[in-house]
């Protein structure tokens, strides 16, 4: 990430602004993020964490240097959120298999359109059938769950279910240093 000289005239270089976001997924990637343990303190000394589900910040900020996005795009709220994040982020990282491929979140896709999924889950397989219908509370499902790159451009893909804390740390330190992470040889399966 290109560092920018502070407009305040102090001559100091501001810390890179980092964010994380959670769409349709299980939060396992954020659990791996928390597994950075004491390395989180070191990273916070080198970068400013400006948005994450781990903080009580309601609005995604502008001018974010890098955002790690967990989860697939499964409903209208996710669609709005990922477009906003992309428009305000310089480097977007798909964090984990749901963001990279759709993974478990997209397992509903073979069932068909959202209406069929809701009917199966809330009308056919329950004792008291009722569709969730609170406007403004329950976001409308998309007909197909999509990985992040099918909705907005992605700069870095960090697969894993979840990615290890070590891989997340590597990606973050590379981004903080202004380099695009090279994950070749670092991904191990099995």
Backbone as CSV, one residue per row, in Angstrom:
resi,resn,N_x,N_y,N_z,CA_x,CA_y,CA_z,C_x,C_y,C_z
1,UNK,0.847,-1.176,0.000,0.000,0.000,0.000,0.885,1.230,0.000
2,UNK,0.590,2.121,-0.888,1.363,3.351,-0.916,1.024,4.169,0.320
3,UNK,2.044,4.533,1.060,1.843,5.376,2.224,1.624,6.812,1.743
4,UNK,0.800,7.539,2.436,0.478,8.905,2.050,0.935,9.836,3.164
5,UNK,1.577,10.948,2.793,1.999,11.918,3.790,0.772,12.593,4.382
6,UNK,0.800,12.761,5.664,-0.308,13.376,6.373,-0.565,14.779,5.845
7,UNK,-1.837,15.080,5.607,-2.186,16.420,5.133,-2.133,17.441,6.255
8,UNK,-1.924,16.981,7.474,-1.865,17.900,8.616,-0.559,18.680,8.638
9,UNK,0.397,18.283,7.782,1.640,19.024,7.712,2.658,18.603,8.748
10,UNK,2.361,17.574,9.524,3.285,17.159,10.569,4.466,16.396,9.997
11,UNK,4.364,15.961,8.737,5.448,15.228,8.122,5.456,13.753,8.473
12,UNK,4.561,13.334,9.347,4.513,11.928,9.705,3.644,11.171,8.712
13,UNK,3.968,9.917,8.514,3.188,9.077,7.624,2.112,8.381,8.435
14,UNK,0.849,8.540,8.033,-0.214,7.882,8.803,-0.127,6.364,8.664
15,UNK,-0.639,5.693,9.665,-0.681,4.242,9.632,-1.673,3.785,8.565
16,UNK,-1.387,2.660,7.900,-2.371,2.101,6.965,-3.678,1.791,7.690
17,UNK,-4.772,2.022,7.011,-6.103,1.795,7.578,-6.597,0.421,7.117
18,UNK,-6.820,-0.465,8.089,-7.200,-1.848,7.820,-8.605,-2.094,8.354
19,UNK,-9.364,-2.935,7.632,-10.708,-3.307,8.073,-10.926,-4.797,7.830
20,UNK,-11.888,-5.356,8.554,-12.378,-6.696,8.255,-13.891,-6.609,8.203
21,UNK,-14.491,-7.502,7.408,-15.948,-7.533,7.295,-16.407,-8.977,7.235
22,UNK,-17.648,-9.200,7.624,-18.211,-10.540,7.700,-19.534,-10.558,6.952
23,UNK,-19.581,-11.330,5.872,-20.815,-11.497,5.092,-21.439,-12.841,5.475
24,UNK,-21.801,-13.683,4.487,-22.435,-14.968,4.769,-21.401,-16.041,5.044
25,UNK,-21.157,-16.318,6.293,-20.194,-17.325,6.702,-20.373,-17.623,8.177
26,UNK,-19.445,-18.384,8.726,-19.610,-18.886,10.098,-18.806,-18.117,11.143
27,UNK,-18.014,-17.164,10.757,-17.113,-16.364,11.588,-15.816,-17.098,11.912
28,UNK,-15.590,-18.258,11.310,-14.349,-18.992,11.542,-13.115,-18.218,11.120
29,UNK,-13.223,-17.444,10.058,-12.077,-16.644,9.597,-11.747,-15.554,10.611
30,UNK,-12.771,-14.970,11.215,-12.508,-13.977,12.259,-11.957,-14.633,13.523
31,UNK,-12.333,-15.876,13.769,-11.738,-16.608,14.897,-10.248,-16.827,14.633
32,UNK,-9.881,-17.146,13.382,-8.455,-17.267,13.033,-7.749,-15.926,13.161
33,UNK,-8.439,-14.856,12.796,-7.886,-13.510,12.957,-7.581,-13.261,14.440
34,UNK,-8.507,-13.636,15.311,-8.274,-13.475,16.750,-7.155,-14.383,17.251
35,UNK,-6.928,-15.500,16.559,-5.836,-16.411,16.926,-4.458,-15.803,16.668
36,UNK,-4.418,-14.607,16.103,-3.139,-13.906,15.986,-2.597,-13.570,17.373
37,UNK,-3.480,-13.582,18.359,-3.103,-13.356,19.757,-2.249,-12.097,19.909
38,UNK,-1.057,-12.228,20.506,-0.206,-11.057,20.778,0.252,-10.352,19.506
39,UNK,0.195,-11.046,18.383,0.570,-10.398,17.116,-0.434,-9.305,16.744
40,UNK,-1.657,-9.380,17.271,-2.632,-8.308,17.042,-2.134,-6.988,17.619
41,UNK,-1.509,-7.044,18.772,-0.968,-5.835,19.403,0.126,-5.249,18.509
42,UNK,1.001,-6.100,18.025,2.074,-5.642,17.123,1.494,-5.030,15.849
43,UNK,0.481,-5.680,15.261,-0.131,-5.148,14.042,-0.816,-3.811,14.300
44,UNK,-1.471,-3.683,15.453,-2.152,-2.417,15.775,-1.169,-1.276,16.015
45,UNK,0.068,-1.602,16.342,1.095,-0.567,16.461,1.530,-0.075,15.081
46,UNK,1.323,-0.899,14.062,1.777,-0.578,12.703,0.656,-0.159,11.772
47,UNK,-0.593,-0.441,12.149,-1.750,-0.130,11.311,-2.920,0.259,12.200
48,UNK,-3.877,0.936,11.612,-5.068,1.351,12.343,-6.233,0.460,11.913
49,UNK,-6.815,-0.288,12.840,-7.990,-1.101,12.557,-9.203,-0.182,12.650
50,UNK,-9.857,0.069,11.505,-10.910,1.087,11.451,-12.320,0.511,11.382
51,UNK,-12.430,-0.779,11.072,-13.758,-1.392,11.000,-13.596,-2.899,11.106
52,UNK,-14.450,-3.538,11.894,-14.471,-4.983,12.049,-15.722,-5.344,12.832
53,UNK,-16.246,-6.565,12.664,-17.371,-6.960,13.499,-16.978,-7.093,14.969
54,UNK,-15.691,-7.008,15.245,-15.210,-7.097,16.622,-15.263,-5.741,17.326
55,UNK,-15.624,-4.687,16.589,-15.732,-3.330,17.134,-17.184,-2.862,16.998
56,UNK,-17.539,-1.862,17.756,-18.882,-1.297,17.662,-18.861,-0.071,16.748
57,UNK,-18.552,-0.317,15.475,-18.563,0.736,14.464,-19.684,0.388,13.495
58,UNK,-20.586,1.301,13.269,-21.787,1.004,12.484,-21.635,1.256,10.983
59,UNK,-20.799,2.203,10.595,-20.690,2.592,9.200,-19.290,2.317,8.686
60,UNK,-19.211,1.657,7.538,-17.900,1.377,6.957,-17.261,2.703,6.532
61,UNK,-16.021,2.960,6.985,-15.393,4.261,6.718,-14.885,4.397,5.281
62,UNK,-14.557,5.596,4.920,-13.943,5.871,3.625,-12.426,5.744,3.743
63,UNK,-11.756,5.655,2.604,-10.297,5.651,2.527,-9.644,4.536,3.340
64,UNK,-10.145,3.323,3.168,-9.549,2.159,3.822,-8.486,1.600,2.883
65,UNK,-7.309,1.319,3.430,-6.223,0.801,2.595,-6.445,-0.656,2.211
66,UNK,-6.873,-1.491,3.167,-7.109,-2.911,2.870,-8.233,-3.440,3.749
67,UNK,-9.094,-4.242,3.130,-10.179,-4.888,3.862,-10.144,-6.377,3.591
68,UNK,-10.195,-7.155,4.667,-10.315,-8.603,4.582,-11.788,-8.936,4.752
69,UNK,-12.383,-9.579,3.737,-13.814,-9.879,3.753,-14.026,-11.378,3.894
70,UNK,-14.696,-11.770,4.965,-15.072,-13.163,5.201,-16.490,-13.385,4.712
71,UNK,-16.742,-14.534,4.104,-18.098,-14.938,3.759,-18.490,-14.629,2.333
72,UNK,-19.545,-15.301,1.906,-20.087,-15.139,0.564,-21.207,-14.100,0.584
73,UNK,-21.624,-13.704,-0.593,-22.700,-12.729,-0.758,-23.998,-13.525,-0.897
74,UNK,-24.822,-13.516,0.153,-26.001,-14.377,0.201,-27.328,-13.627,0.267
75,UNK,-27.304,-12.352,0.644,-28.570,-11.607,0.747,-28.360,-10.155,0.308
76,UNK,-29.444,-9.401,0.272,-29.394,-8.012,-0.197,-28.476,-7.147,0.669
77,UNK,-28.439,-7.384,1.976,-27.558,-6.607,2.846,-26.091,-6.861,2.495
78,UNK,-25.736,-8.128,2.242,-24.354,-8.456,1.846,-24.000,-7.759,0.538
79,UNK,-24.935,-7.777,-0.412,-24.704,-7.157,-1.719,-24.419,-5.659,-1.561
80,UNK,-25.239,-4.992,-0.781,-25.026,-3.561,-0.521,-23.698,-3.337,0.195
81,UNK,-23.426,-4.168,1.212,-22.216,-4.002,2.019,-20.946,-4.205,1.189
82,UNK,-20.892,-5.255,0.364,-19.663,-5.519,-0.385,-19.424,-4.437,-1.434
83,UNK,-20.469,-3.901,-2.011,-20.292,-2.803,-2.986,-19.776,-1.542,-2.289
84,UNK,-20.294,-1.257,-1.109,-19.816,-0.111,-0.335,-18.354,-0.313,0.068
85,UNK,-18.046,-1.503,0.582,-16.667,-1.805,0.995,-15.718,-1.641,-0.180
86,UNK,-16.077,-2.203,-1.330,-15.197,-2.105,-2.509,-14.986,-0.652,-2.910
87,UNK,-16.032,0.146,-2.851,-15.913,1.544,-3.276,-15.040,2.365,-2.325
88,UNK,-14.856,1.887,-1.088,-14.100,2.640,-0.090,-12.770,1.983,0.291
89,UNK,-12.410,0.913,-0.427,-11.206,0.143,-0.098,-10.275,0.078,-1.293
90,UNK,-8.994,0.283,-1.032,-8.003,0.183,-2.096,-7.652,-1.258,-2.431
91,UNK,-7.433,-2.102,-1.427,-7.062,-3.499,-1.644,-8.077,-4.377,-0.927
92,UNK,-8.798,-5.191,-1.700,-9.816,-6.066,-1.141,-9.293,-7.502,-1.122
93,UNK,-9.360,-8.126,0.056,-8.891,-9.498,0.251,-10.094,-10.392,0.524
94,UNK,-10.279,-11.431,-0.310,-11.272,-12.464,-0.014,-10.657,-13.383,1.020
95,UNK,-11.233,-13.388,2.210,-10.691,-14.119,3.354,-11.476,-15.405,3.569
96,UNK,-10.881,-16.540,3.244,-11.504,-17.828,3.495,-12.279,-18.359,2.307
97,UNK,-12.589,-19.648,2.390,-13.205,-20.347,1.265,-14.591,-19.839,0.899
98,UNK,-15.390,-19.372,1.860,-16.715,-18.841,1.505,-16.584,-17.589,0.645
99,UNK,-15.660,-16.705,0.992,-15.442,-15.497,0.195,-14.812,-15.825,-1.149
100,UNK,-13.927,-16.832,-1.172,-13.186,-17.179,-2.399,-14.041,-17.998,-3.363
101,UNK,-14.817,-18.969,-2.844,-15.545,-19.892,-3.733,-17.044,-19.976,-3.470
102,UNK,-17.520,-19.457,-2.377,-18.910,-19.637,-1.959,-19.027,-20.726,-0.909
103,UNK,-18.226,-21.790,-1.044,-18.072,-22.886,-0.085,-19.396,-23.310,0.553
104,UNK,-19.435,-23.495,1.843,-20.606,-24.028,2.541,-21.817,-23.115,2.353
105,UNK,-21.612,-21.829,2.370,-22.718,-20.887,2.227,-23.469,-21.108,0.917
106,UNK,-22.741,-21.484,-0.131,-23.345,-21.677,-1.452,-23.965,-23.060,-1.630
107,UNK,-23.955,-23.885,-0.604,-24.543,-25.219,-0.729,-26.042,-25.166,-0.997
108,UNK,-26.674,-24.038,-0.752,-28.104,-23.920,-1.040,-28.378,-23.667,-2.523
109,UNK,-27.357,-23.280,-3.294,-27.572,-22.944,-4.701,-28.250,-24.051,-5.516
110,UNK,-27.891,-25.331,-5.335,-28.572,-26.371,-6.129,-30.069,-26.500,-5.841
111,UNK,-30.528,-25.982,-4.711,-31.948,-26.051,-4.390,-32.779,-25.110,-5.251
112,UNK,-32.149,-24.125,-5.869,-32.874,-23.209,-6.738,-33.006,-21.822,-6.140
113,UNK,-33.988,-21.113,-6.616,-34.197,-19.725,-6.207,-34.466,-19.597,-4.714
114,UNK,-34.284,-18.399,-4.199,-34.450,-18.126,-2.766,-35.815,-18.569,-2.258
115,UNK,-36.866,-18.357,-3.030,-38.221,-18.733,-2.617,-38.306,-20.235,-2.308
116,UNK,-37.664,-21.063,-3.135,-37.674,-22.508,-2.909,-36.873,-22.887,-1.665
117,UNK,-35.771,-22.188,-1.430,-34.943,-22.442,-0.249,-35.723,-22.093,1.015
118,UNK,-36.368,-20.947,1.013,-37.153,-20.526,2.174,-38.324,-21.478,2.421
119,UNK,-38.988,-21.897,1.360,-40.101,-22.832,1.499,-39.624,-24.132,2.132
120,UNK,-38.501,-24.649,1.661,-37.962,-25.908,2.198,-37.575,-25.758,3.669
121,UNK,-36.906,-24.666,4.007,-36.385,-24.482,5.369,-37.448,-24.066,6.373
122,UNK,-38.396,-23.229,5.968,-39.319,-22.642,6.939,-40.757,-23.153,6.857
123,UNK,-41.108,-23.862,5.766,-42.481,-24.357,5.655,-42.561,-25.883,5.663
124,UNK,-41.620,-26.543,4.987,-41.696,-27.994,4.848,-41.040,-28.758,5.995
125,UNK,-40.021,-28.255,6.591,-39.233,-29.011,7.560,-39.371,-28.525,8.995
126,UNK,-40.525,-27.987,9.343,-40.703,-27.434,10.687,-42.062,-27.840,11.267
127,UNK,-42.187,-27.714,12.562,-43.444,-28.033,13.240,-44.443,-26.890,13.088
128,UNK,-43.962,-25.652,13.224,-44.835,-24.482,13.071,-44.367,-23.677,11.857
129,UNK,-44.901,-23.968,10.674,-44.440,-23.303,9.455,-44.723,-21.800,9.465
130,UNK,-43.673,-21.029,9.165,-43.821,-19.577,9.051,-42.585,-19.022,8.374
131,UNK,-42.791,-18.236,7.352,-41.670,-17.595,6.666,-41.196,-16.389,7.466
132,UNK,-39.876,-16.178,7.557,-39.380,-14.941,8.198,-39.776,-13.763,7.316
133,UNK,-40.380,-12.746,7.917,-40.905,-11.680,7.060,-40.866,-10.299,7.700
134,UNK,-39.967,-10.053,8.592,-39.905,-8.740,9.213,-39.140,-7.777,8.303
135,UNK,-39.830,-6.907,7.603,-39.138,-5.959,6.729,-38.141,-5.107,7.518
136,UNK,-36.956,-4.958,6.975,-35.926,-4.167,7.631,-35.143,-4.929,8.676
137,UNK,-35.587,-6.132,9.021,-34.888,-6.942,10.018,-34.280,-8.182,9.367
138,UNK,-35.079,-8.860,8.564,-34.611,-10.062,7.863,-34.295,-9.664,6.424
139,UNK,-32.998,-9.651,6.045,-32.662,-9.250,4.674,-33.151,-10.286,3.661
140,UNK,-33.533,-9.797,2.490,-34.027,-10.665,1.426,-32.867,-11.484,0.866
141,UNK,-33.069,-12.799,0.782,-32.052,-13.682,0.208,-31.902,-13.430,-1.283
142,UNK,-30.689,-13.555,-1.767,-30.444,-13.560,-3.205,-30.785,-14.946,-3.735
143,UNK,-31.117,-15.058,-5.001,-31.440,-16.360,-5.566,-30.230,-17.290,-5.592
144,UNK,-29.039,-16.729,-5.706,-27.814,-17.529,-5.700,-26.788,-16.881,-4.781
145,UNK,-26.124,-17.702,-3.988,-25.004,-17.244,-3.174,-23.805,-17.103,-4.109
146,UNK,-23.065,-16.016,-3.967,-21.923,-15.766,-4.846,-20.664,-15.499,-4.033
147,UNK,-19.505,-16.005,-4.520,-18.252,-15.584,-3.908,-18.035,-14.102,-4.198
148,UNK,-17.226,-13.465,-3.417,-17.042,-12.016,-3.498,-16.636,-11.563,-4.902
149,UNK,-15.705,-12.283,-5.549,-15.203,-11.835,-6.858,-16.255,-11.854,-7.957
150,UNK,-17.381,-12.532,-7.752,-18.449,-12.503,-8.745,-19.309,-11.256,-8.619
151,UNK,-19.073,-10.474,-7.563,-19.850,-9.259,-7.345,-18.986,-8.011,-7.514
152,UNK,-17.775,-8.040,-6.979,-16.850,-6.901,-7.074,-15.439,-7.426,-7.351
153,UNK,-14.558,-6.585,-7.882,-13.178,-7.019,-8.101,-12.452,-7.299,-6.778
154,UNK,-11.667,-8.377,-6.764,-10.882,-8.784,-5.602,-9.408,-8.686,-5.968
155,UNK,-8.589,-8.217,-5.042,-7.162,-8.042,-5.289,-6.318,-9.209,-4.780
156,UNK,-6.721,-9.807,-3.661,-5.953,-10.897,-3.049,-6.939,-11.965,-2.598
157,UNK,-6.607,-13.223,-2.890,-7.415,-14.360,-2.460,-6.656,-15.115,-1.380
158,UNK,-7.279,-15.283,-0.220,-6.672,-16.006,0.894,-7.596,-17.171,1.256
159,UNK,-7.423,-18.334,0.576,-8.310,-19.459,0.829,-8.006,-20.143,2.152
160,UNK,-8.902,-21.040,2.516,-8.771,-21.819,3.738,-10.097,-21.825,4.458
161,UNK,-10.323,-22.855,5.231,-11.591,-22.968,5.949,-11.318,-23.373,7.387
162,UNK,-10.893,-22.389,8.163,-10.483,-21.020,7.820,-9.004,-20.978,7.480
163,UNK,-8.531,-19.838,6.926,-7.085,-19.673,6.764,-6.427,-19.647,8.146
164,UNK,-5.216,-20.111,8.218,-4.521,-20.112,9.513,-4.180,-18.692,9.950
165,UNK,-4.013,-18.527,11.235,-3.586,-17.235,11.774,-2.251,-16.828,11.163
166,UNK,-1.367,-17.787,10.931,-0.062,-17.470,10.334,-0.211,-16.895,8.934
167,UNK,-1.128,-17.449,8.122,-1.353,-16.909,6.777,-1.971,-15.521,6.836
168,UNK,-2.918,-15.338,7.726,-3.537,-14.013,7.877,-2.484,-12.996,8.295
169,UNK,-1.634,-13.375,9.228,-0.566,-12.488,9.687,0.375,-12.133,8.527
170,UNK,0.753,-13.137,7.736,1.625,-12.885,6.590,0.974,-11.874,5.630
171,UNK,-0.279,-12.104,5.293,-0.975,-11.204,4.361,-1.041,-9.794,4.938
172,UNK,-1.416,-9.666,6.187,-1.518,-8.333,6.795,-0.166,-7.622,6.850
173,UNK,0.887,-8.337,7.224,2.198,-7.679,7.303,2.680,-7.260,5.918
174,UNK,2.420,-8.082,4.912,2.793,-7.691,3.547,2.024,-6.446,3.103
175,UNK,0.728,-6.414,3.370,-0.084,-5.255,2.994,0.371,-4.004,3.739
176,UNK,0.662,-4.134,5.011,1.125,-2.988,5.810,2.441,-2.451,5.261
177,UNK,3.285,-3.337,4.774,4.576,-2.936,4.196,4.449,-2.440,2.759
178,UNK,3.226,-2.448,2.215,3.002,-1.926,0.874,3.252,-2.931,-0.233
179,UNK,3.293,-4.216,0.116,3.541,-5.261,-0.878,2.290,-6.106,-1.071
180,UNK,2.109,-6.598,-2.301,1.045,-7.558,-2.552,1.544,-8.918,-2.080
181,UNK,0.777,-9.597,-1.216,1.223,-10.891,-0.688,1.366,-11.940,-1.796
182,UNK,2.466,-12.680,-1.767,2.696,-13.797,-2.691,2.419,-15.080,-1.907
183,UNK,1.295,-15.713,-2.202,0.896,-16.893,-1.449,1.380,-18.198,-2.083
184,UNK,2.097,-18.105,-3.210,2.576,-19.325,-3.837,3.545,-20.024,-2.884
185,UNK,3.315,-21.324,-2.707,4.136,-22.108,-1.792,3.718,-21.999,-0.346
186,UNK,2.759,-21.137,-0.025,2.339,-20.958,1.374,1.014,-21.668,1.679
187,UNK,0.299,-22.102,0.642,-0.984,-22.741,0.854,-0.788,-24.244,0.865
188,UNK,-1.260,-24.880,1.916,-1.101,-26.324,2.071,-2.466,-26.936,2.362
189,UNK,-2.773,-27.985,1.640,-4.061,-28.671,1.805,-3.808,-30.101,2.235
190,UNK,-4.587,-30.554,3.208,-4.509,-31.951,3.597,-3.732,-32.246,4.820
